[in-house]
Amino acid sequence: MACIYSPFSISSPSISARSRTKSKQFAIRCVVGEVVADPKVANLAEPLLLHAVRGGKVDRPPVWLMRQAGRYMKSYQMICEKYPSFRERSENVDLVVEISLQPWKVFKPDGVILFSDILTPLPGMNIPFDIVKGKGPVIYSPLRTSGDVDQVREFVPEEFVPYVGEALSILRDEVKGEAAVLGFVGAPFTLASYVVEGGSSKNFTKIKQLAFSQPEVLHALLQKFASSMAKYIKYQANNGAQAVQIFDSWATELSPVDFEEFSLPYLKQIVDSVRKTHPDLPLILYASGSGGLLERLAMTGVDVVSLDWTVDMAEGRKRLGHDVAVQGNVDPGVLFGSKEFITKRIHDTVAKAGNSKHILNLGHGIKVGTPEENVAHFFEVAQGIRYQT
């Protein structure tokens, strides 16, 4: 598929939610050389992102960005000054809603993701933690023995994170069907990595020591996380989430054979459990650095595999097959480039992804220090794309 766009010029847009002016939209004509999927009858009441994931015919790819609500936005920085604790910002309904809607009000993405953290369920599982500025997550009592794992409770979202359900419900009301409301959870192996390592890690020696010397202990912990995250996804869906992304950030630290033992079965278990009660809920799976595991990610049964930027989009499509939707995968560093360069990379990604089952996104979250006007440009270009079949 080839995408053709005309020469352009653009001035830096204002990012004020009320006064932002729309720059000229760039028509992009995408010529399709092969059929990607049979288009379905459009459901006009369904947000663009959901329709695209289901293989419906769309005129452009839906777009949202991981970490689109966050530290690069001046409005978020102002909230941080008033509420310096990340947990307070992510566990207070009013703040969660306000922060989640900040990028929606300015950029109008096709997905509005809940402002939260994958570790939010931990206290409800009897695993105390905090997020320390400049250090990241800290698990006060790392889990490394069978006795430690025995103390872990199964997560009951209604009891321990009612603010998540309330925030999702409010977001649905605020967005009014103009975008899909997205929830998210951490994958079992990634959550286990945090609680065994005691926080973030570079080498993952403690989780691997547990995996390779006491696998039965790790499997017991992974099972508790799998059951709990399946419940958490269903809870989010019941309260307004229209799609849920599963982050398995650290699974790519595993070799393929170890991924098949310590990650894949638990991801499949989550997907299978959710399918029984919420068969139409799109599930997205993201694992950074997943080029060596792409085919195995698709084996989980998720609807969408989110590619990081180290995988060529066309090659990723070929390896995954066209039955699986893809998300991504512009390098977040591109947003530090010129507007012309950003535009070129967007068009390249869209051309390689094809005109069906693609959600335009970055290959990772927006980086701190990203110019806000470049994020605005990314959305404006993306929203100006038009497929031609």
Coordinates of C-alpha atoms in Angstrom, one line a residue:
M1 CA 0.0 0.0 0.0
A2 CA 1.4 3.4 -0.9
C3 CA 0.4 6.7 0.8
I4 CA 0.7 9.9 -1.2
Y5 CA 0.7 13.3 0.5
S6 CA 1.0 16.7 -0.9
P7 CA 3.7 19.3 0.1
F8 CA 2.7 21.3 3.1
S9 CA 3.6 24.1 5.4
I10 CA 2.5 24.5 9.0
S11 CA 2.9 27.0 11.8
S12 CA 3.1 25.9 15.4
P13 CA -0.4 25.6 16.8
S14 CA -1.6 27.0 20.1
I15 CA -2.3 24.2 22.5
S16 CA -5.0 25.9 24.5
A17 CA -8.0 23.7 24.9
R18 CA -10.4 26.5 24.0
S19 CA -8.4 28.6 21.6
R20 CA -6.4 26.0 19.7
T21 CA -6.9 26.7 16.0
K22 CA -6.9 23.9 13.5
S23 CA -4.1 23.8 11.0
K24 CA -4.7 22.7 7.4
Q25 CA -5.5 19.0 7.2
F26 CA -3.3 17.0 4.9
A27 CA -5.1 14.7 2.6
I28 CA -3.3 11.4 2.3
R29 CA -4.3 9.0 -0.4
C30 CA -3.5 5.4 0.4
V31 CA -3.6 3.0 -2.5
V32 CA -4.2 -0.6 -1.5
G33 CA -2.5 -3.4 -3.4
E34 CA -4.1 -6.3 -1.6
V35 CA -7.2 -7.0 0.5
V36 CA -6.4 -6.8 4.2
A37 CA -9.7 -7.8 5.6
D38 CA -13.3 -8.0 4.4
P39 CA -14.9 -4.7 5.5
K40 CA -17.9 -5.0 7.7
V41 CA -21.0 -2.8 7.8
A42 CA -20.2 0.4 9.7
N43 CA -21.8 1.0 13.1
L44 CA -22.1 4.7 13.2
A45 CA -22.7 4.7 16.9
E46 CA -19.4 2.9 17.6
P47 CA -16.2 4.9 18.2
L48 CA -13.8 4.8 15.3
L49 CA -11.2 2.8 17.3
L50 CA -13.5 0.0 18.1
H51 CA -14.8 -0.2 14.6
A52 CA -11.2 -0.4 13.2
V53 CA -10.2 -3.1 15.6
R54 CA -13.2 -5.2 14.5
G55 CA -12.1 -4.9 10.9
G56 CA -14.8 -2.5 9.9
K57 CA -14.2 -0.1 6.9
V58 CA -12.8 3.2 8.2
D59 CA -11.6 6.3 6.3
R60 CA -8.5 6.8 8.5
P61 CA -6.7 4.9 11.3
P62 CA -7.8 5.8 14.8
V63 CA -5.1 7.4 16.8
W64 CA -4.1 7.8 20.5
L65 CA -0.8 7.8 22.3
M66 CA 0.5 5.8 25.2
R67 CA 1.2 8.2 28.1
Q68 CA -0.8 10.9 26.3
A69 CA -1.8 12.1 29.7
G70 CA 1.4 12.9 31.5
R71 CA 4.5 14.9 32.3
Y72 CA 5.0 16.5 28.9
M73 CA 1.8 18.6 29.3
K74 CA 2.0 21.9 31.1
S75 CA -1.5 21.4 32.5
Y76 CA -0.4 18.1 34.1
Q77 CA 2.7 19.7 35.6
M78 CA 0.5 22.2 37.3
I79 CA -1.5 19.4 38.9
C80 CA 1.8 17.8 40.0
E81 CA 2.8 20.9 41.8
K82 CA -0.4 20.9 43.8
Y83 CA -0.5 17.2 44.3
P84 CA 3.1 15.9 44.3
S85 CA 2.2 12.3 45.2
F86 CA 1.6 10.1 42.1
R87 CA -0.6 7.8 44.1
E88 CA -2.8 10.6 45.2
R89 CA -3.1 11.8 41.6
S90 CA -4.0 8.3 40.4
E91 CA -6.3 7.2 43.2
N92 CA -8.5 10.3 43.5
V93 CA -11.5 10.2 41.2
D94 CA -11.6 13.9 40.4
L95 CA -7.9 14.0 39.6
V96 CA -8.0 10.8 37.6
V97 CA -10.8 12.2 35.5
E98 CA -9.2 15.6 35.1
I99 CA -5.9 14.2 34.0
S100 CA -7.4 11.6 31.7
L101 CA -9.3 14.3 29.9
Q102 CA -6.5 16.8 29.5
P103 CA -5.2 15.3 26.2
W104 CA -8.8 14.7 25.1
K105 CA -9.7 18.4 25.5
V106 CA -6.6 19.5 23.6
F107 CA -6.0 16.9 20.9
K108 CA -9.2 14.9 20.6
P109 CA -7.6 11.4 20.3
D110 CA -9.7 8.4 19.3
G111 CA -8.9 6.7 22.6
V112 CA -9.1 8.2 26.1
I113 CA -7.1 6.0 28.4
L114 CA -7.6 5.9 32.2
F115 CA -4.9 7.7 34.1
S116 CA -3.6 5.0 36.5
D117 CA -0.7 2.6 37.0
I118 CA -0.3 -1.1 36.5
L119 CA 0.7 -1.4 40.2
T120 CA -2.6 0.1 41.5
P121 CA -4.1 -3.3 42.5
L122 CA -1.1 -4.3 44.6
P123 CA -2.3 -2.9 48.0
G124 CA -5.6 -4.7 47.5
M125 CA -3.5 -7.9 47.1
N126 CA -1.7 -7.3 50.4
I127 CA 1.5 -6.0 48.6
P128 CA 2.3 -2.5 49.9
F129 CA 4.1 -0.2 47.4
D130 CA 4.7 3.4 46.6
I131 CA 6.0 5.4 43.7
V132 CA 9.0 7.6 44.7
K133 CA 9.9 10.6 42.6
G134 CA 13.2 10.0 40.8
K135 CA 13.2 6.3 41.7
G136 CA 9.9 4.8 40.5
P137 CA 8.0 2.0 42.1
V138 CA 9.2 0.6 45.4
I139 CA 7.9 -2.6 46.8
Y140 CA 8.6 -2.5 50.6
S141 CA 8.6 -6.2 51.2
P142 CA 9.6 -8.1 48.0
L143 CA 8.1 -11.6 47.6
R144 CA 10.7 -14.3 47.3
T145 CA 9.4 -17.4 49.2
S146 CA 6.4 -19.6 49.1
G147 CA 5.4 -18.1 52.5
D148 CA 5.5 -14.6 50.9
V149 CA 3.2 -15.8 48.0
D150 CA 0.8 -17.4 50.5
Q151 CA 0.2 -13.9 52.0
V152 CA -1.0 -12.5 48.6
R153 CA -4.7 -12.1 48.4
E154 CA -6.8 -12.3 45.2
F155 CA -7.8 -8.9 44.1
V156 CA -11.4 -7.7 44.5
P157 CA -11.6 -4.4 42.5
E158 CA -15.0 -3.4 43.8
E159 CA -13.6 -3.4 47.3
F160 CA -10.1 -1.9 46.8
V161 CA -10.2 0.4 43.8
P162 CA -13.8 1.7 43.6
Y163 CA -12.4 5.0 42.3
V164 CA -11.3 3.3 39.1
G165 CA -14.8 2.2 38.3
E166 CA -16.2 5.6 39.2
A167 CA -13.6 7.4 37.0
L168 CA -14.3 5.2 34.0
S169 CA -18.0 5.8 34.3
I170 CA -17.5 9.5 34.4
L171 CA -15.1 9.4 31.4
R172 CA -17.7 7.6 29.4
D173 CA -20.2 10.4 30.1
E174 CA -17.6 13.1 29.4
V175 CA -16.4 11.6 26.1
K176 CA -20.0 11.0 24.9
G177 CA -19.0 8.2 22.4
E178 CA -16.7 10.5 20.4
A179 CA -13.8 8.3 21.4
A180 CA -13.2 4.9 23.0
V181 CA -12.6 4.9 26.7
L182 CA -9.6 2.6 27.4
G183 CA -8.7 0.8 30.6
F184 CA -5.5 -1.2 31.3
V185 CA -3.8 -3.7 33.5
G186 CA -0.4 -5.2 34.1
A187 CA 0.4 -8.7 32.9
P188 CA 1.2 -11.4 35.4
F189 CA 4.9 -11.8 34.6
T190 CA 5.5 -8.0 34.6
L191 CA 3.7 -7.6 37.9
A192 CA 5.6 -10.5 39.4
S193 CA 8.9 -8.9 38.2
Y194 CA 8.1 -5.8 40.2
V195 CA 7.1 -7.5 43.4
V196 CA 10.0 -10.0 43.3
E197 CA 12.7 -7.5 42.3
G198 CA 11.4 -4.9 44.7
G199 CA 10.8 -2.3 42.0
S200 CA 12.3 -1.6 38.5
S201 CA 15.2 -3.7 37.4
K202 CA 18.0 -3.7 34.8
N203 CA 19.0 -7.3 35.0
F204 CA 16.0 -9.2 36.5
T205 CA 18.3 -11.5 38.3
K206 CA 15.9 -12.1 41.3
I207 CA 12.8 -13.0 39.2
K208 CA 15.0 -15.3 37.1
Q209 CA 16.5 -16.9 40.1
L210 CA 13.1 -17.6 41.4
A211 CA 11.9 -18.9 38.0
F212 CA 14.8 -21.2 37.5
S213 CA 15.4 -22.5 41.1
Q214 CA 11.8 -22.4 42.5
P215 CA 9.5 -22.4 39.5
E216 CA 6.6 -23.7 41.6
V217 CA 6.7 -20.5 43.8
L218 CA 6.7 -18.2 40.8
H219 CA 3.9 -20.2 39.1
A220 CA 1.8 -19.8 42.3
L221 CA 2.3 -16.0 42.2
L222 CA 1.6 -15.8 38.5
Q223 CA -1.6 -17.7 39.0
K224 CA -2.8 -15.2 41.6
F225 CA -2.0 -12.3 39.3
A226 CA -3.7 -14.0 36.3
S227 CA -7.0 -14.6 38.2
S228 CA -6.9 -11.1 39.7
M229 CA -6.1 -9.3 36.4
A230 CA -9.0 -11.2 34.7
K231 CA -11.3 -9.9 37.4
Y232 CA -9.8 -6.4 37.0
I233 CA -10.4 -6.3 33.3
K234 CA -14.0 -7.4 33.7
Y235 CA -14.5 -4.7 36.4
Q236 CA -13.1 -2.0 34.2
A237 CA -15.4 -3.2 31.3
N238 CA -18.4 -3.3 33.5
N239 CA -17.8 0.3 34.6
G240 CA -17.2 1.9 31.2
A241 CA -13.9 0.7 29.6
Q242 CA -14.6 -0.1 25.9
A243 CA -11.2 -1.7 25.3
V244 CA -8.4 -2.8 27.7
Q245 CA -4.7 -2.8 27.1
I246 CA -2.5 -5.4 28.9
F247 CA 1.0 -4.3 29.5
D248 CA 3.6 -7.1 29.7
S249 CA 6.5 -4.7 29.7
W250 CA 9.1 -7.1 31.1
A251 CA 8.1 -10.3 29.4
T252 CA 10.6 -9.6 26.7
E253 CA 13.4 -10.2 29.3
L254 CA 12.5 -13.9 28.9
S255 CA 13.8 -16.2 26.2
P256 CA 11.1 -17.6 23.9
V257 CA 11.1 -20.9 25.7
D258 CA 10.7 -19.2 29.1
F259 CA 8.1 -16.8 27.8
E260 CA 6.1 -19.9 26.8
E261 CA 6.3 -21.1 30.4
F262 CA 6.1 -18.0 32.6
S263 CA 4.1 -15.5 30.5
L264 CA 2.1 -17.0 27.6
P265 CA -0.1 -19.4 29.6
Y266 CA -1.2 -16.7 32.0
L267 CA -1.9 -14.2 29.3
K268 CA -4.0 -16.9 27.5
Q269 CA -5.8 -17.6 30.8
I270 CA -6.7 -14.0 31.2
V271 CA -8.0 -13.7 27.6
D272 CA -10.0 -16.9 27.8
S273 CA -11.6 -15.8 31.1
V274 CA -12.6 -12.4 29.7
R275 CA -13.9 -13.9 26.5
K276 CA -16.4 -15.9 28.5
T277 CA -18.1 -12.9 30.1
H278 CA -17.1 -10.1 27.7
P279 CA -16.7 -11.6 24.2
D280 CA -16.9 -8.3 22.4
L281 CA -14.3 -6.5 24.5
P282 CA -11.2 -5.7 22.5
L283 CA -8.0 -6.7 24.3
I284 CA -4.7 -5.0 23.3
L285 CA -1.3 -6.5 24.3
Y286 CA 1.8 -4.4 24.5
A287 CA 5.3 -5.6 25.3
S288 CA 8.3 -3.4 24.6
G289 CA 11.2 -4.9 22.7
S290 CA 8.9 -7.7 21.5
G291 CA 10.4 -8.3 18.1
G292 CA 11.6 -11.8 19.0
L293 CA 8.2 -12.8 20.4
L294 CA 5.6 -11.3 18.0
E295 CA 4.2 -14.7 16.9
R296 CA 3.9 -15.8 20.5
L297 CA 2.1 -12.6 21.5
A298 CA -0.5 -13.4 18.8
M299 CA -0.9 -16.8 20.4
T300 CA -2.5 -15.2 23.5
G301 CA -5.7 -14.6 21.5
V302 CA -5.8 -10.9 22.0
D303 CA -7.4 -8.7 19.4
V304 CA -4.6 -6.2 18.9
V305 CA -0.8 -6.6 19.2
S306 CA 0.9 -3.3 19.9
L307 CA 4.3 -3.1 18.2
D308 CA 7.2 -1.1 19.5
W309 CA 9.3 1.0 17.1
T310 CA 12.1 -1.6 16.8
V311 CA 9.8 -3.7 14.5
D312 CA 9.2 -2.6 11.0
M313 CA 5.4 -2.2 10.7
A314 CA 5.2 -4.1 7.3
E315 CA 7.3 -7.0 8.7
G316 CA 5.2 -7.1 11.8
R317 CA 2.0 -7.3 9.8
K318 CA 3.4 -10.1 7.7
R319 CA 4.6 -12.1 10.8
L320 CA 1.3 -11.6 12.7
G321 CA -1.1 -12.1 9.8
H322 CA -4.0 -9.9 8.9
D323 CA -6.5 -11.5 11.3
V324 CA -4.8 -9.7 14.2
A325 CA -5.1 -5.9 14.5
V326 CA -1.9 -3.9 15.1
Q327 CA -1.2 -0.8 17.1
G328 CA 1.8 1.5 16.8
N329 CA 4.5 2.1 16.1
V330 CA 6.2 5.4 15.6
D331 CA 9.4 5.9 17.6
P332 CA 8.6 8.3 20.5
G333 CA 11.9 10.0 19.8
V334 CA 10.4 11.2 16.4
L335 CA 8.4 13.7 18.4
F336 CA 11.6 15.6 19.1
G337 CA 12.1 16.0 15.3
S338 CA 10.8 18.6 12.9
K339 CA 7.2 18.7 12.0
E340 CA 8.1 17.6 8.4
F341 CA 10.0 14.6 9.8
I342 CA 7.1 13.7 12.1
T343 CA 4.7 13.9 9.2
K344 CA 6.9 11.6 7.1
R345 CA 7.2 9.0 9.8
I346 CA 3.4 9.0 10.4
H347 CA 2.7 8.4 6.7
D348 CA 5.4 5.7 6.5
T349 CA 3.8 3.8 9.4
V350 CA 0.3 4.1 8.0
A351 CA 1.4 3.0 4.5
K352 CA 3.0 -0.1 5.9
A353 CA 0.1 -0.9 8.3
G354 CA -2.5 -0.9 5.5
N355 CA -6.0 0.4 5.6
S356 CA -7.6 -2.1 8.0
K357 CA -7.2 -3.1 11.6
H358 CA -4.6 -0.5 12.5
I359 CA -4.5 1.9 15.5
L360 CA -1.9 4.6 15.0
N361 CA 0.2 5.1 18.1
L362 CA 3.8 5.4 19.3
G363 CA 5.9 2.3 19.9
H364 CA 6.2 3.3 23.5
G365 CA 4.9 6.1 25.8
I366 CA 5.5 9.8 25.1
K367 CA 8.9 10.8 26.6
V368 CA 9.3 13.4 29.3
G369 CA 10.3 16.7 27.6
T370 CA 8.5 16.0 24.4
P371 CA 7.4 19.4 22.9
E372 CA 3.7 19.7 23.4
E373 CA 3.3 21.4 20.0
N374 CA 4.8 18.4 18.3
V375 CA 2.2 16.1 20.0
A376 CA -0.5 18.5 18.6
H377 CA 1.1 18.2 15.2
F378 CA 1.1 14.4 15.4
F379 CA -2.6 14.3 16.1
E380 CA -3.4 16.9 13.4
V381 CA -1.6 15.0 10.7
A382 CA -3.0 11.6 11.8
Q383 CA -6.6 13.0 11.9
G384 CA -6.1 14.4 8.4
I385 CA -5.2 11.1 6.8
R386 CA -7.7 9.6 4.4
Y387 CA -7.6 6.2 2.9
Q388 CA -8.4 5.7 -0.7
T389 CA -9.5 2.2 -1.7

